[in-house]
Amino acid sequence: MIRGFSRKIGFAALSILLLLGSVMSFPVSTVHAAVDGDFQYEDNGDGTAIITDYTGDIGLSVVIPDLVGSGLTVVEIGVDAFKNNQLTSLTIPNNVTTIGQGAFLDNKLTSLTLPDNLMTIGRDAFKNNQLTSLTIPNSVTSFGIGAFQGNELTSLTLLDGLATIGVDAFRDNQLASLTIPDSVTTIGQGAFQANQLTNLTLPSNLTTIGVDAFRDNQLASLMIPDSVTTIGLGAFLDNKLTSLTLPDNLMTIGREAFKNNQLTSLTIPNSVTSFGIGAFQGNELTSLILLDGLATIGVDAFRDNQLASLTIPNSVTTIEEGAFLNNKLTSLTLPDNLMTIGRDAFKNNQLTMLTIPNSVTTIEEGAFQYNKLTNLTLLDGLATIGVDAFKNNQLTTLTIPNSVTTISGSAFINNPSLTDVLVLSNTVDFESNNIFGGSSTNLTLYGNDSSTSQTFATVNNHRFQKITAELADLELNIPGLTFDPEERTFNLTTNANAVIVTPTPVVPFSEVQVNHALVPYGSGSPSIDLAEGIVTITLDVEAPDNSTEQYTVEFNVDHTSPSIDLTASPTTPTNGNVTVTVGTDGTGSAIDSVKWATGSQVAGFFATGGQVLTGGSFAATVNGTYTVYARDEVGNESVETITISNIDRNVPTIDLTANPTSSTNGNVTVTVDANANSGISVLKWIAGNEGTAFFATGGEGIVDNEFIVTSNGTYTAYARDSVGNEAVETITISNIDRNVPTIDLTANPTSSTNGNVTVTVDVYAASEISALKWAAGNEGTAFFATGGEAIVGNEFTVTTNGTYTVYARDNAGNEAVETITISNIVRSSPTPPTSPGPDDEEDSPEDSDPHTIISTGPGVIIIEVAPRDIKELPKDNGGNKKVVNLPDDVWDEIPKLLDDDRPVIRVVIDDHLPDVELHLPGKRLAELWDINPNVEFDMQLNGSSFQLKVNVLDLEQLATRLGIAVDELNVIIKISALTGETKEDFILAADEQGMTLLSQVIEFQLFVSGGDEWVEITDFGGTYMTKSIVLDEQFANRNYMAVLYDPDGRTFTYVPAVMARRSNGQQDSVIQMPHNSIYAIVETDRIEFADMQGHWAEPEVEHLGSKRIVRGITINDYAPNRNITRAEFTSLLVRALGIKTDRTGAGDVFKDVAITSWYSTEVEAAFRAGLVSGISLTHFAPEAQITREQIALMLMNAQALVNDESNSIEQLPNSLTSFTDASEVSAWARDAMSDAVASKLIQGMSTDRLAPAASATRAQAAVMLHRLMVMIEFLD
């Protein structure tokens, strides 16, 4: 450093002054380094100081002071001052203007703020640190070599003011994006080498891009500003450029500047006159535009690209070695001023045609070897053809111009099809005997007598032909002409429309003209039209020795095609063959061939097809088009078609329709629809199954196209058309039913009762019952035409003794009645009060209304709520609500009927109201819970139901929460059928997701109230509650799905549900869910995956897919054979069980389940439900492939969760003993695997192999899940 050097000078001067001082006694001052804390510094003598060394602890965060010593301002950090101290953080005071060489070299700085007044940054100042981001202040105009090399920069901000970016300044960092300010004019060597740049903006005033400046980056696109004139060696080597715009003022492109990129197209501006070796080597160029101005194309300039077509501008005079080596050129235009083509310049391309301009004097070694040249034109001016110049091509002929003086060794070796070489020079120097090695064994050299070419041919055993050969050896190719070169005039009869004449003289370099137009050797003349009549063609031939000859060919042209007449017999309808007679006329030329074929054919077909006509006719056996072909002796052809349509061998068609087709007790009319091409002549019918022969004499005629049958059985209809074709058709009648229904009536009870009597009705009929009624008294069938009450559920209830009549009518109209007498109803009159009291009142009119009835059924207590117990009360928010409070006498009766075999209390409310609340007093619930802890209330409203397991409610805790006693508690079950805007929003959201509503939209709610407080209970702690929604029978075969609806998010979630048929023809969708919400039944599209067609798991996968439980990897593909991960299977299980998930994960369950992962909420929900555990206390391994034994444990956990029991199946035998690898089941999974196998949820991979640790595919996982859902009745 200059400052350091001046200090040494100062000490030398001081020593001299001291010596002088000993003699002269001059006073002097002493200069030395001072210390301030951890910093050594030097006084600059002007109130400023330089920090020269750091003596503090390594590995710290360092704050460099603003002032040192006696108030000296720190303005400079000296050479190596903080080098290799492992500093992690640094604060530099704002007065520092200079940072010396290596000042902070080899530390561990991760962040750095440079002072605003900094001007100079020395060489290696911050090299080998760990900086990730940096801003260079605008006070800095340049910095030394490697100033920030070897950091970890991903962000760099350069401000206006910087002029030059030094050598290796930011080399070996991790920059991906960079904008260089417009003040920069020069980017030094290696400045940004070995970064990760994908985005680069260069400054508008930049003139020079240094050597390797951006080498080893990942740039894909680049625009270089117009100010740039020089791009250095390797400046953009080894990037990924696919797009490049070069500036119009660019003059120099350095060696390998853009080598090893991925450019596909490029335009070189006309300011560039040359570029360095390999400048664009190793790209993927398919398009290259070179503009006028370029003089030289350098060595390897465009080597190893994919150019297929190229035009080189006329300004180019030199193409150097390997310039276009290893491309795919099929088309090449060389410039008119080109002089030299360098070694291997166009080697390894695919050129087939080439013209070397007359400006070229030298073609160097291998210039065009390994192409596919078949046509090569060398013009006068060429002097030297180098070694291997045209080696390994496909030349057939070659002309060596008179200007060539030297042909070097192997110049045309390995052109195996080369047969003719014309050498116009008599003195050409053949430098090797192997010039034409590997050519055809029939190679002929053509030249003058006593020329060097004759000598070369003789020495190398090639044939030699003087170019003054006789014209009598001419060969002439004209179709149909036998040519004799001794003759001069020829006659030919032809029907051709045109002719091409191909002359081939023995000396291939003779000149031939056809009708005075030059025809190149081996080529044909332009097409010559041949009009009807006489056409003459002349051929003029001139040999290389200028001798000439003329030939004349006269054509007699006949274009008239033969005529063909066709006649068919017979022409009336027939079920036999038709004979076609053929007449032909050559109209000038004799007929040479006549053929026929079925179908409409063109003349070309008969070149190999068709049948030769014999006897002047042929037989047509079927209807259709037939073609006849004729050709005359000169080749004129014609075809003629005839259509045969009168052959009718089609039997009549008979359609039989019975009316009616439903059950009837009358006759059935059979309508006969018979059709035939030739018209129906006979139509008959007969009972039984008969063939056509029967109707020759048997059968009854059909009148008006119908007949009537009076009994069930098979009947045959017969038809014959006008040409004799016959057909029969049968119909079976089985719907005539004249048997009346039978009715069995059973009363219950039959012993004395003070209640009602239920009469059960069993009806049997051959046809389905269409009407079932009852009436009091003894009535006949006529009464029930307008009278009687419909019987619902195959029973009716009678309240008084007497005779009752049941009526049945089937679909055929048959009727029956049956009576039953009831006499066991005994109701005693109540005992009147002994004397009237003050509170006695008249019975209110309400007392005559029906009362709420309590009865029992199998496993259930049934309470049918009377309208009198449904009260209309005001809502808190306005409007009214319907509330059911069971009467006290009903509550008093329930404990008498409740037992272990009858734990369910069903409250039936047939009110047809939008919503109803059922109020259950806490005191009553507590009493019932004491009797049977498993007591359940099943509230049914208009078919929809909600089943409450009382034991999920902690009544004591709920009362405490509300600040009341249990006796003051009220549990409210509310079922609401949504209407109005809420329902419309549901329908709209469902439609947007491809769903159709099939049922009511029901909201199930549970409240607990007391005093003035209430709470809603939406979740039952994992206990599944049964709910049901009624579904009309017409929707039974739809692809239905039960869904939970979230109105806030307008989303739908699959809900486990199965269908149960009701007695009235409707169906219930029975839903199992551990929480309340809004539910409905919707129809969805059936899911079919293209890659599941024919797959063994297709039914299960597509069933689960149609329920939206499993999803494909795309709309059409499921990927059944792909292994499934732990996260994927957990998500499947959560969806299948309808477990509620939070909208976002908490992120507090497993360390490897990130809150942002798609599966976080499902994994957390499954963990809290007890379905899954981690591979450790802190890790879940979500992306690991799940094993079969892990699936077994999850399935049995799910079964236990749903059934509220331990995850083992009671009394199942050890089902693993039949598997040879049973010992491989992990101890923690043994019970679950045994139960899963016994339950047939999991099967062996083979008869004796379980493979517990094997991964499961998506198909296997879906099938196992499907089995579980069917087993636990979550899926039909």
PDB file of N, CA and C in Angstrom, residues 1079-1103:
ATOM      1  N   TYR A1079     -77.020 -30.317   7.470  1.00  0.00           N
ATOM      2  CA  TYR A1079     -76.827 -31.506   6.674  1.00  0.00           C
ATOM      3  C   TYR A1079     -77.878 -31.569   5.562  1.00  0.00           C
ATOM      4  N   ALA A1080     -77.528 -32.310   4.497  1.00  0.00           N
ATOM      5  CA  ALA A1080     -78.478 -32.537   3.414  1.00  0.00           C
ATOM      6  C   ALA A1080     -78.000 -33.726   2.599  1.00  0.00           C
ATOM      7  N   ILE A1081     -78.874 -34.203   1.716  1.00  0.00           N
ATOM      8  CA  ILE A1081     -78.528 -35.265   0.767  1.00  0.00           C
ATOM      9  C   ILE A1081     -78.461 -34.627  -0.613  1.00  0.00           C
ATOM     10  N   VAL A1082     -77.341 -34.841  -1.320  1.00  0.00           N
ATOM     11  CA  VAL A1082     -77.157 -34.272  -2.652  1.00  0.00           C
ATOM     12  C   VAL A1082     -76.803 -35.374  -3.636  1.00  0.00           C
ATOM     13  N   GLU A1083     -77.019 -35.093  -4.886  1.00  0.00           N
ATOM     14  CA  GLU A1083     -76.583 -35.984  -5.959  1.00  0.00           C
ATOM     15  C   GLU A1083     -75.293 -35.423  -6.559  1.00  0.00           C
ATOM     16  N   THR A1084     -74.311 -36.292  -6.777  1.00  0.00           N
ATOM     17  CA  THR A1084     -73.046 -35.885  -7.397  1.00  0.00           C
ATOM     18  C   THR A1084     -72.766 -36.780  -8.593  1.00  0.00           C
ATOM     19  N   ASP A1085     -71.918 -36.294  -9.466  1.00  0.00           N
ATOM     20  CA  ASP A1085     -71.516 -37.110 -10.615  1.00  0.00           C
ATOM     21  C   ASP A1085     -70.726 -38.322 -10.138  1.00  0.00           C
ATOM     22  N   ARG A1086     -70.970 -39.452 -10.783  1.00  0.00           N
ATOM     23  CA  ARG A1086     -70.163 -40.630 -10.478  1.00  0.00           C
ATOM     24  C   ARG A1086     -68.750 -40.415 -11.004  1.00  0.00           C
ATOM     25  N   ILE A1087     -67.800 -40.810 -10.224  1.00  0.00           N
ATOM     26  CA  ILE A1087     -66.391 -40.619 -10.587  1.00  0.00           C
ATOM     27  C   ILE A1087     -65.877 -41.878 -11.269  1.00  0.00           C
ATOM     28  N   GLU A1088     -65.250 -41.700 -12.426  1.00  0.00           N
ATOM     29  CA  GLU A1088     -64.587 -42.805 -13.124  1.00  0.00           C
ATOM     30  C   GLU A1088     -63.191 -42.359 -13.503  1.00  0.00           C
ATOM     31  N   PHE A1089     -62.208 -43.170 -13.152  1.00  0.00           N
ATOM     32  CA  PHE A1089     -60.820 -42.864 -13.467  1.00  0.00           C
ATOM     33  C   PHE A1089     -60.373 -43.729 -14.643  1.00  0.00           C
ATOM     34  N   ALA A1090     -59.717 -43.089 -15.627  1.00  0.00           N
ATOM     35  CA  ALA A1090     -59.285 -43.821 -16.824  1.00  0.00           C
ATOM     36  C   ALA A1090     -58.340 -44.956 -16.479  1.00  0.00           C
ATOM     37  N   ASP A1091     -57.461 -44.759 -15.485  1.00  0.00           N
ATOM     38  CA  ASP A1091     -56.470 -45.795 -15.182  1.00  0.00           C
ATOM     39  C   ASP A1091     -56.999 -46.836 -14.202  1.00  0.00           C
ATOM     40  N   MET A1092     -58.306 -46.778 -13.872  1.00  0.00           N
ATOM     41  CA  MET A1092     -58.901 -47.811 -13.014  1.00  0.00           C
ATOM     42  C   MET A1092     -59.760 -48.787 -13.811  1.00  0.00           C
ATOM     43  N   GLN A1093     -59.954 -48.525 -15.118  1.00  0.00           N
ATOM     44  CA  GLN A1093     -60.812 -49.389 -15.918  1.00  0.00           C
ATOM     45  C   GLN A1093     -60.233 -50.802 -15.970  1.00  0.00           C
ATOM     46  N   GLY A1094     -61.000 -51.786 -15.482  1.00  0.00           N
ATOM     47  CA  GLY A1094     -60.535 -53.169 -15.466  1.00  0.00           C
ATOM     48  C   GLY A1094     -59.615 -53.498 -14.314  1.00  0.00           C
ATOM     49  N   HIS A1095     -59.325 -52.539 -13.457  1.00  0.00           N
ATOM     50  CA  HIS A1095     -58.431 -52.760 -12.310  1.00  0.00           C
ATOM     51  C   HIS A1095     -59.200 -53.531 -11.233  1.00  0.00           C
ATOM     52  N   TRP A1096     -58.496 -54.387 -10.483  1.00  0.00           N
ATOM     53  CA  TRP A1096     -59.160 -55.209  -9.462  1.00  0.00           C
ATOM     54  C   TRP A1096     -59.829 -54.357  -8.390  1.00  0.00           C
ATOM     55  N   ALA A1097     -59.332 -53.146  -8.158  1.00  0.00           N
ATOM     56  CA  ALA A1097     -59.889 -52.272  -7.113  1.00  0.00           C
ATOM     57  C   ALA A1097     -60.854 -51.237  -7.680  1.00  0.00           C
ATOM     58  N   GLU A1098     -61.246 -51.366  -8.955  1.00  0.00           N
ATOM     59  CA  GLU A1098     -62.074 -50.338  -9.588  1.00  0.00           C
ATOM     60  C   GLU A1098     -63.364 -50.053  -8.833  1.00  0.00           C
ATOM     61  N   PRO A1099     -64.174 -51.069  -8.390  1.00  0.00           N
ATOM     62  CA  PRO A1099     -65.446 -50.739  -7.728  1.00  0.00           C
ATOM     63  C   PRO A1099     -65.259 -49.915  -6.460  1.00  0.00           C
ATOM     64  N   GLU A1100     -64.314 -50.346  -5.613  1.00  0.00           N
ATOM     65  CA  GLU A1100     -64.130 -49.648  -4.333  1.00  0.00           C
ATOM     66  C   GLU A1100     -63.587 -48.237  -4.549  1.00  0.00           C
ATOM     67  N   VAL A1101     -62.582 -48.095  -5.415  1.00  0.00           N
ATOM     68  CA  VAL A1101     -61.984 -46.772  -5.628  1.00  0.00           C
ATOM     69  C   VAL A1101     -63.017 -45.805  -6.195  1.00  0.00           C
ATOM     70  N   GLU A1102     -63.782 -46.224  -7.192  1.00  0.00           N
ATOM     71  CA  GLU A1102     -64.730 -45.312  -7.815  1.00  0.00           C
ATOM     72  C   GLU A1102     -65.940 -45.050  -6.912  1.00  0.00           C
ATOM     73  N   HIS A1103     -66.303 -46.035  -6.027  1.00  0.00           N
ATOM     74  CA  HIS A1103     -67.354 -45.784  -5.040  1.00  0.00           C
ATOM     75  C   HIS A1103     -66.912 -44.700  -4.058  1.00  0.00           C
TER      76      HIS A1103
END
